[in-house]
mmCIF file of C-alpha atoms in Angstrom:
data_model
loop_
_atom_site.group_PDB
_atom_site.id
_atom_site.type_symbol
_atom_site.label_atom_id
_atom_site.label_comp_id
_atom_site.label_asym_id
_atom_site.label_seq_id
_atom_site.Cartn_x
_atom_site.Cartn_y
_atom_site.Cartn_z
ATOM 1 C CA MET T 1 243.579 49.841 -25.160
ATOM 2 C CA PRO T 2 244.396 52.858 -27.308
ATOM 3 C CA ILE T 3 242.332 55.929 -27.288
ATOM 4 C CA ASN T 4 240.647 56.514 -30.511
ATOM 5 C CA ASN T 5 240.876 60.204 -30.545
ATOM 6 C CA THR T 6 239.759 60.597 -34.179
ATOM 7 C CA PHE T 7 236.384 61.384 -35.754
ATOM 8 C CA ASP T 8 234.568 62.003 -39.152
ATOM 9 C CA GLU T 9 233.926 65.837 -39.292
ATOM 10 C CA ASP T 10 231.278 65.684 -41.960
ATOM 11 C CA ARG T 11 229.445 62.681 -40.074
ATOM 12 C CA PHE T 12 229.665 65.018 -36.933
ATOM 13 C CA ALA T 13 228.480 67.999 -38.828
ATOM 14 C CA ALA T 14 225.513 65.789 -40.317
ATOM 15 C CA LEU T 15 224.484 64.888 -36.805
ATOM 16 C CA LEU T 16 224.462 68.165 -35.789
ATOM 17 C CA GLU T 17 222.119 69.344 -38.702
ATOM 18 C CA ASP T 18 219.805 66.317 -38.207
ATOM 19 C CA ALA T 19 219.417 67.188 -34.515
ATOM 20 C CA ILE T 20 218.711 70.866 -35.053
ATOM 21 C CA THR T 21 215.975 70.050 -37.767
ATOM 22 C CA LYS T 22 214.367 67.394 -35.110
ATOM 23 C CA VAL T 23 214.497 69.842 -32.264
ATOM 24 C CA ARG T 24 212.884 72.354 -34.523
ATOM 25 C CA THR T 25 210.335 70.178 -36.132
ATOM 26 C CA GLU T 26 209.542 67.061 -34.043
ATOM 27 C CA GLU T 27 210.884 67.076 -30.170
ATOM 28 C CA ASP T 28 208.703 68.253 -27.439
ATOM 29 C CA PRO T 29 210.310 71.365 -25.610
ATOM 30 C CA ILE T 30 208.722 70.477 -22.754
ATOM 31 C CA VAL T 31 210.770 67.038 -22.229
ATOM 32 C CA LEU T 32 213.689 69.097 -23.666
ATOM 33 C CA THR T 33 213.533 71.732 -21.008
ATOM 34 C CA LYS T 34 213.203 68.888 -18.266
ATOM 35 C CA MET T 35 216.496 67.133 -19.643
ATOM 36 C CA LYS T 36 218.460 70.201 -19.815
ATOM 37 C CA LYS T 37 217.657 71.172 -15.952
ATOM 38 C CA ILE T 38 218.719 67.566 -15.191
ATOM 39 C CA PHE T 39 222.002 68.212 -17.320
ATOM 40 C CA LYS T 40 222.695 71.221 -15.632
ATOM 41 C CA LYS T 41 221.970 69.619 -12.420
ATOM 42 C CA ASN T 42 224.454 66.591 -12.745
ATOM 43 C CA VAL T 43 227.158 68.297 -14.768
ATOM 44 C CA PRO T 44 229.630 70.862 -13.536
ATOM 45 C CA PHE T 45 229.161 74.265 -15.184
ATOM 46 C CA THR T 46 232.901 74.076 -16.265
ATOM 47 C CA LEU T 47 232.412 70.797 -18.000
ATOM 48 C CA ARG T 48 228.996 71.153 -19.575
ATOM 49 C CA ASN T 49 230.542 72.050 -23.220
ATOM 50 C CA TYR T 50 233.086 68.973 -23.088
ATOM 51 C CA VAL T 51 230.373 66.778 -21.540
ATOM 52 C CA ALA T 52 227.786 67.638 -24.293
ATOM 53 C CA ALA T 53 230.818 67.306 -27.245
ATOM 54 C CA TYR T 54 231.161 63.836 -25.739
ATOM 55 C CA LEU T 55 227.440 62.625 -25.839
ATOM 56 C CA ALA T 56 227.514 63.874 -29.380
ATOM 57 C CA LYS T 57 230.883 61.750 -29.983
ATOM 58 C CA GLN T 58 229.126 58.668 -28.891
ATOM 59 C CA ALA T 59 226.062 59.710 -30.609
ATOM 60 C CA CYS T 60 227.803 60.256 -34.032
ATOM 61 C CA GLN T 61 229.316 56.429 -33.622
ATOM 62 C CA GLY T 62 225.799 54.795 -34.410
ATOM 63 C CA PHE T 63 224.629 58.096 -36.755
ATOM 64 C CA ARG T 64 225.108 57.514 -40.528
ATOM 65 C CA GLY T 65 223.508 60.121 -42.334
ATOM 66 C CA GLY T 66 219.968 59.759 -40.241
ATOM 67 C CA ARG T 67 220.078 56.144 -40.598
ATOM 68 C CA PRO T 68 221.426 53.862 -37.384
ATOM 69 C CA GLN T 69 224.909 52.624 -38.478
ATOM 70 C CA HIS T 70 224.335 48.967 -38.303
ATOM 71 C CA ARG T 71 221.706 49.541 -40.873
ATOM 72 C CA GLN T 72 223.911 49.936 -44.008
ATOM 73 C CA GLU T 73 222.692 49.386 -47.523
ATOM 74 C CA GLY T 74 225.101 48.931 -50.262
ATOM 75 C CA GLY T 75 225.575 49.552 -53.921
ATOM 76 C CA ALA T 76 224.212 52.554 -55.816
ATOM 77 C CA ARG T 77 221.446 53.420 -53.635
ATOM 78 C CA SER T 78 223.914 54.237 -50.930
ATOM 79 C CA GLY T 79 226.004 56.196 -53.161
ATOM 80 C CA ASP T 80 222.964 58.283 -54.287
ATOM 81 C CA ARG T 81 221.674 59.091 -50.776
ATOM 82 C CA PHE T 82 225.382 60.105 -50.140
ATOM 83 C CA GLN T 83 225.585 62.353 -53.031
ATOM 84 C CA LYS T 84 222.028 63.927 -52.214
ATOM 85 C CA ARG T 85 223.252 64.517 -48.688
ATOM 86 C CA GLU T 86 226.621 66.295 -50.209
ATOM 87 C CA ARG T 87 224.180 68.286 -52.731
ATOM 88 C CA GLU T 88 221.960 69.466 -49.638
ATOM 89 C CA ARG T 89 224.535 70.531 -47.502
ATOM 90 C CA GLU T 90 226.168 72.824 -50.504
ATOM 91 C CA ARG T 91 223.096 74.686 -50.655
ATOM 92 C CA PRO T 92 223.107 78.069 -48.837
ATOM 93 C CA ALA T 93 222.219 77.704 -45.361
ATOM 94 C CA ALA T 94 219.590 80.535 -45.356
ATOM 95 C CA THR T 95 217.652 78.317 -48.406
ATOM 96 C CA ARG T 96 218.074 75.294 -45.933
ATOM 97 C CA ARG T 97 216.681 77.257 -42.813
ATOM 98 C CA GLN T 98 213.864 78.701 -44.686
ATOM 99 C CA ASP T 99 212.594 75.076 -45.825
ATOM 100 C CA THR T 100 213.020 73.660 -42.718
ATOM 101 C CA ALA T 101 211.075 76.423 -41.194
ATOM 102 C CA THR T 102 208.151 75.767 -43.838
ATOM 103 C CA GLU T 103 208.101 72.172 -43.323
ATOM 104 C CA ALA T 104 204.685 70.783 -41.455
ATOM 105 C CA ARG T 105 205.058 70.483 -37.961
ATOM 106 C CA PRO T 106 203.266 67.983 -35.722
ATOM 107 C CA ALA T 107 200.194 69.955 -34.017
ATOM 108 C CA PRO T 108 200.964 70.695 -30.423
ATOM 109 C CA ARG T 109 198.447 69.195 -27.978
ATOM 110 C CA ARG T 110 195.438 71.553 -27.471
ATOM 111 C CA VAL T 111 194.021 72.341 -24.349
ATOM 112 C CA THR T 112 190.347 73.467 -23.770
ATOM 113 C CA ILE T 113 189.452 76.030 -20.998
ATOM 114 C CA ASP T 114 185.964 76.800 -20.096
ATOM 115 C CA GLU T 115 184.448 79.558 -21.714
ATOM 116 C CA ALA T 116 183.706 81.145 -18.100
ATOM 117 C CA TYR T 117 187.144 81.131 -16.738
ATOM 118 C CA ALA T 118 189.020 81.914 -20.200
ATOM 119 C CA ALA T 119 190.077 85.160 -21.826
ATOM 120 C CA THR T 120 191.887 86.321 -24.869
ATOM 121 C CA ILE T 121 194.942 87.981 -25.406
ATOM 122 C CA PHE T 122 196.732 89.854 -28.538
ATOM 123 C CA ILE T 123 200.305 89.388 -29.155
ATOM 124 C CA GLY T 124 202.012 91.246 -31.737
ATOM 125 C CA ILE T 125 203.791 88.908 -33.619
ATOM 126 C CA GLY T 126 203.251 85.814 -35.895
ATOM 127 C CA LYS T 127 204.089 83.793 -38.929
ATOM 128 C CA ASN T 128 205.672 86.373 -41.097
ATOM 129 C CA ARG T 129 208.223 86.258 -38.074
ATOM 130 C CA ARG T 130 208.562 82.612 -38.385
ATOM 131 C CA VAL T 131 206.539 82.467 -34.818
ATOM 132 C CA TYR T 132 204.231 79.751 -34.722
ATOM 133 C CA THR T 133 201.810 78.218 -32.014
ATOM 134 C CA ARG T 134 204.701 75.742 -30.837
ATOM 135 C CA ASP T 135 206.798 78.744 -29.979
ATOM 136 C CA LEU T 136 203.937 80.817 -28.451
ATOM 137 C CA ILE T 137 203.462 77.705 -26.327
ATOM 138 C CA THR T 138 207.246 77.944 -25.149
ATOM 139 C CA LEU T 139 207.138 81.409 -24.888
ATOM 140 C CA LEU T 140 204.561 81.345 -22.462
ATOM 141 C CA MET T 141 205.918 78.444 -20.548
ATOM 142 C CA GLN T 142 209.573 79.689 -20.206
ATOM 143 C CA VAL T 143 209.244 83.425 -19.938
ATOM 144 C CA CYS T 144 205.733 83.748 -18.145
ATOM 145 C CA LYS T 145 206.020 80.065 -15.938
ATOM 146 C CA LEU T 146 202.811 78.984 -17.285
ATOM 147 C CA ASP T 147 201.763 75.362 -17.269
ATOM 148 C CA ARG T 148 200.882 73.620 -20.375
ATOM 149 C CA GLU T 149 197.540 72.950 -18.946
ATOM 150 C CA ARG T 150 196.730 76.818 -18.555
ATOM 151 C CA ILE T 151 197.324 77.740 -22.191
ATOM 152 C CA GLY T 152 194.498 77.153 -24.212
ATOM 153 C CA ARG T 153 193.355 77.636 -27.878
ATOM 154 C CA ILE T 154 196.161 79.635 -30.130
ATOM 155 C CA ARG T 155 195.391 81.123 -33.459
ATOM 156 C CA ASN T 156 198.213 82.139 -34.761
ATOM 157 C CA GLN T 157 197.883 84.999 -38.194
ATOM 158 C CA GLU T 158 200.545 86.517 -40.289
ATOM 159 C CA ASN T 159 201.090 89.510 -38.307
ATOM 160 C CA TYR T 160 199.998 88.311 -35.067
ATOM 161 C CA SER T 161 198.382 85.915 -32.869
ATOM 162 C CA PHE T 162 195.464 85.444 -30.444
ATOM 163 C CA VAL T 163 196.118 83.135 -27.380
ATOM 164 C CA GLU T 164 193.370 81.799 -24.740
ATOM 165 C CA LEU T 165 194.367 81.953 -21.262
ATOM 166 C CA PHE T 166 192.703 81.674 -17.997
ATOM 167 C CA LYS T 167 191.637 84.821 -16.646
ATOM 168 C CA ASP T 168 193.696 84.732 -13.665
ATOM 169 C CA ASP T 169 197.182 84.489 -15.664
ATOM 170 C CA VAL T 170 195.830 87.386 -18.066
ATOM 171 C CA ASP T 171 197.335 90.211 -16.290
ATOM 172 C CA ASN T 172 200.583 88.675 -15.154
ATOM 173 C CA VAL T 173 201.181 87.647 -18.916
ATOM 174 C CA ILE T 174 200.450 90.845 -20.357
ATOM 175 C CA ALA T 175 202.657 92.613 -17.527
ATOM 176 C CA THR T 176 205.613 89.935 -18.506
ATOM 177 C CA LEU T 177 205.385 90.024 -22.202
ATOM 178 C CA ASN T 178 204.057 93.536 -23.362
ATOM 179 C CA GLY T 179 207.373 95.298 -24.354
ATOM 180 C CA TYR T 180 209.318 91.878 -23.962
ATOM 181 C CA ASN T 181 212.063 91.426 -26.559
ATOM 182 C CA TYR T 182 211.739 88.292 -28.616
ATOM 183 C CA ARG T 183 213.504 87.091 -31.540
ATOM 184 C CA GLY T 184 214.788 91.019 -31.798
ATOM 185 C CA ARG T 185 211.383 92.239 -31.776
ATOM 186 C CA THR T 186 209.550 94.146 -29.092
ATOM 187 C CA LEU T 187 206.288 92.570 -28.080
ATOM 188 C CA THR T 188 202.871 94.313 -28.169
ATOM 189 C CA VAL T 189 200.603 92.339 -25.927
ATOM 190 C CA SER T 190 197.251 93.019 -24.643
ATOM 191 C CA TYR T 191 193.599 92.361 -24.047
ATOM 192 C CA ALA T 192 191.928 91.093 -27.470
ATOM 193 C CA ARG T 193 189.081 93.328 -28.244
ATOM 194 C CA LYS T 194 185.539 91.943 -29.377
ATOM 195 C CA LYS T 195 183.628 93.095 -32.160
ATOM 196 C CA ASP T 196 180.205 91.380 -33.048
ATOM 197 C CA GLU T 197 179.368 91.581 -36.802
ATOM 198 C CA THR T 198 177.382 88.232 -37.477
ATOM 199 C CA GLY T 199 176.065 87.976 -33.833
ATOM 200 C CA ALA T 200 178.985 85.607 -32.805
ATOM 201 C CA PRO T 201 181.609 87.621 -30.891
ATOM 202 C CA GLN T 202 185.166 87.523 -32.280
ATOM 203 C CA GLU T 203 188.656 88.807 -31.160
ATOM 204 C CA GLU T 204 189.676 91.620 -33.011
ATOM 205 C CA ALA T 205 193.510 93.072 -32.739
ATOM 206 C CA PRO T 206 193.646 96.544 -31.175
ATOM 207 C CA GLN T 207 194.267 98.967 -33.743
ATOM 208 C CA ASP T 208 197.219 100.510 -32.998
ATOM 209 C CA ALA T 209 198.944 97.323 -32.115
ATOM 210 C CA ALA T 210 197.585 95.691 -35.511
ATOM 211 C CA ALA T 211 199.066 98.422 -37.596
ATOM 212 C CA ASP T 212 202.286 98.112 -35.398
ATOM 213 C CA ALA T 213 202.503 94.260 -36.033
ATOM 214 C CA GLN T 214 201.822 95.005 -40.020
ATOM 215 C CA LEU T 215 204.500 97.845 -40.210
ATOM 216 C CA GLY T 216 206.980 96.191 -38.084
ATOM 217 C CA GLY T 217 207.477 99.435 -36.081
ATOM 218 C CA SER T 218 205.669 101.517 -33.256
ATOM 219 C CA VAL T 219 203.024 103.737 -34.478
ATOM 220 C CA GLN T 220 204.010 106.108 -31.521
ATOM 221 C CA GLU T 221 207.664 106.165 -32.750
ATOM 222 C CA GLU T 222 207.120 106.784 -36.415
ATOM 223 C CA ALA T 223 204.741 109.977 -35.250
ATOM 224 C CA GLN T 224 207.400 111.715 -33.561
ATOM 225 C CA PRO T 225 209.587 112.875 -36.042
ATOM 226 C CA ILE T 226 206.418 114.273 -38.062
ATOM 227 C CA GLN T 227 205.113 116.249 -35.023
ATOM 228 C CA GLU T 228 208.757 117.337 -34.449
ATOM 229 C CA GLU T 229 208.973 118.501 -38.139
ATOM 230 C CA ALA T 230 205.506 120.245 -38.032
ATOM 231 C CA ALA T 231 206.887 122.163 -34.570
ATOM 232 C CA ALA T 232 210.105 123.363 -36.576
ATOM 233 C CA ASN T 233 208.215 124.603 -39.910
ATOM 234 C CA GLN T 234 205.917 126.584 -37.242
ATOM 235 C CA GLU T 235 208.840 128.365 -35.773
#
């Protein structure tokens, strides 16, 4: 039986784009992490890329622009969908990524922690860096090795975020993430301060850390050149 060594490059590229979109917007990172571990355990290191390519090739045979191959629709409607995909593919990649990032994502499962055992931390990164609730959950699970059940309410702001955790985990999380380089940015992580303006406690970002998050740099780093210049003027 002859071996089929040909494949449709355009269909394969469309399959990859579809997979990237679904990983970002639909798939559960916990499930994907488990599958990745099984994949690494069963596939030799030197063959992993080839096995991944083989699986993608097999999937490509049943892929037709986001629909299984056996669900073909003829006539002008199929042509319209093909032209639409071609126009989408011709758009700048940066524009496609931005549209994907702004699409509504399924709300992550919410965990409630008893107030007697809960504490809130401040993380100096937020939506303006395209970091959302699901991203913070993945960060805490993968870097801090927390179980999903130990991550409570998350308030994702433009420049920073508040995350509710068990008190027993907070010190370890702060020690692990404060100064951690995440997506090209050094994180500022600390206990969230409390303020009482209306009779009810509310989390507040530490002043220096909030300024750091909004300006995109370190307050101390920006102050250092000013101090050096003042000393030189005095001399």
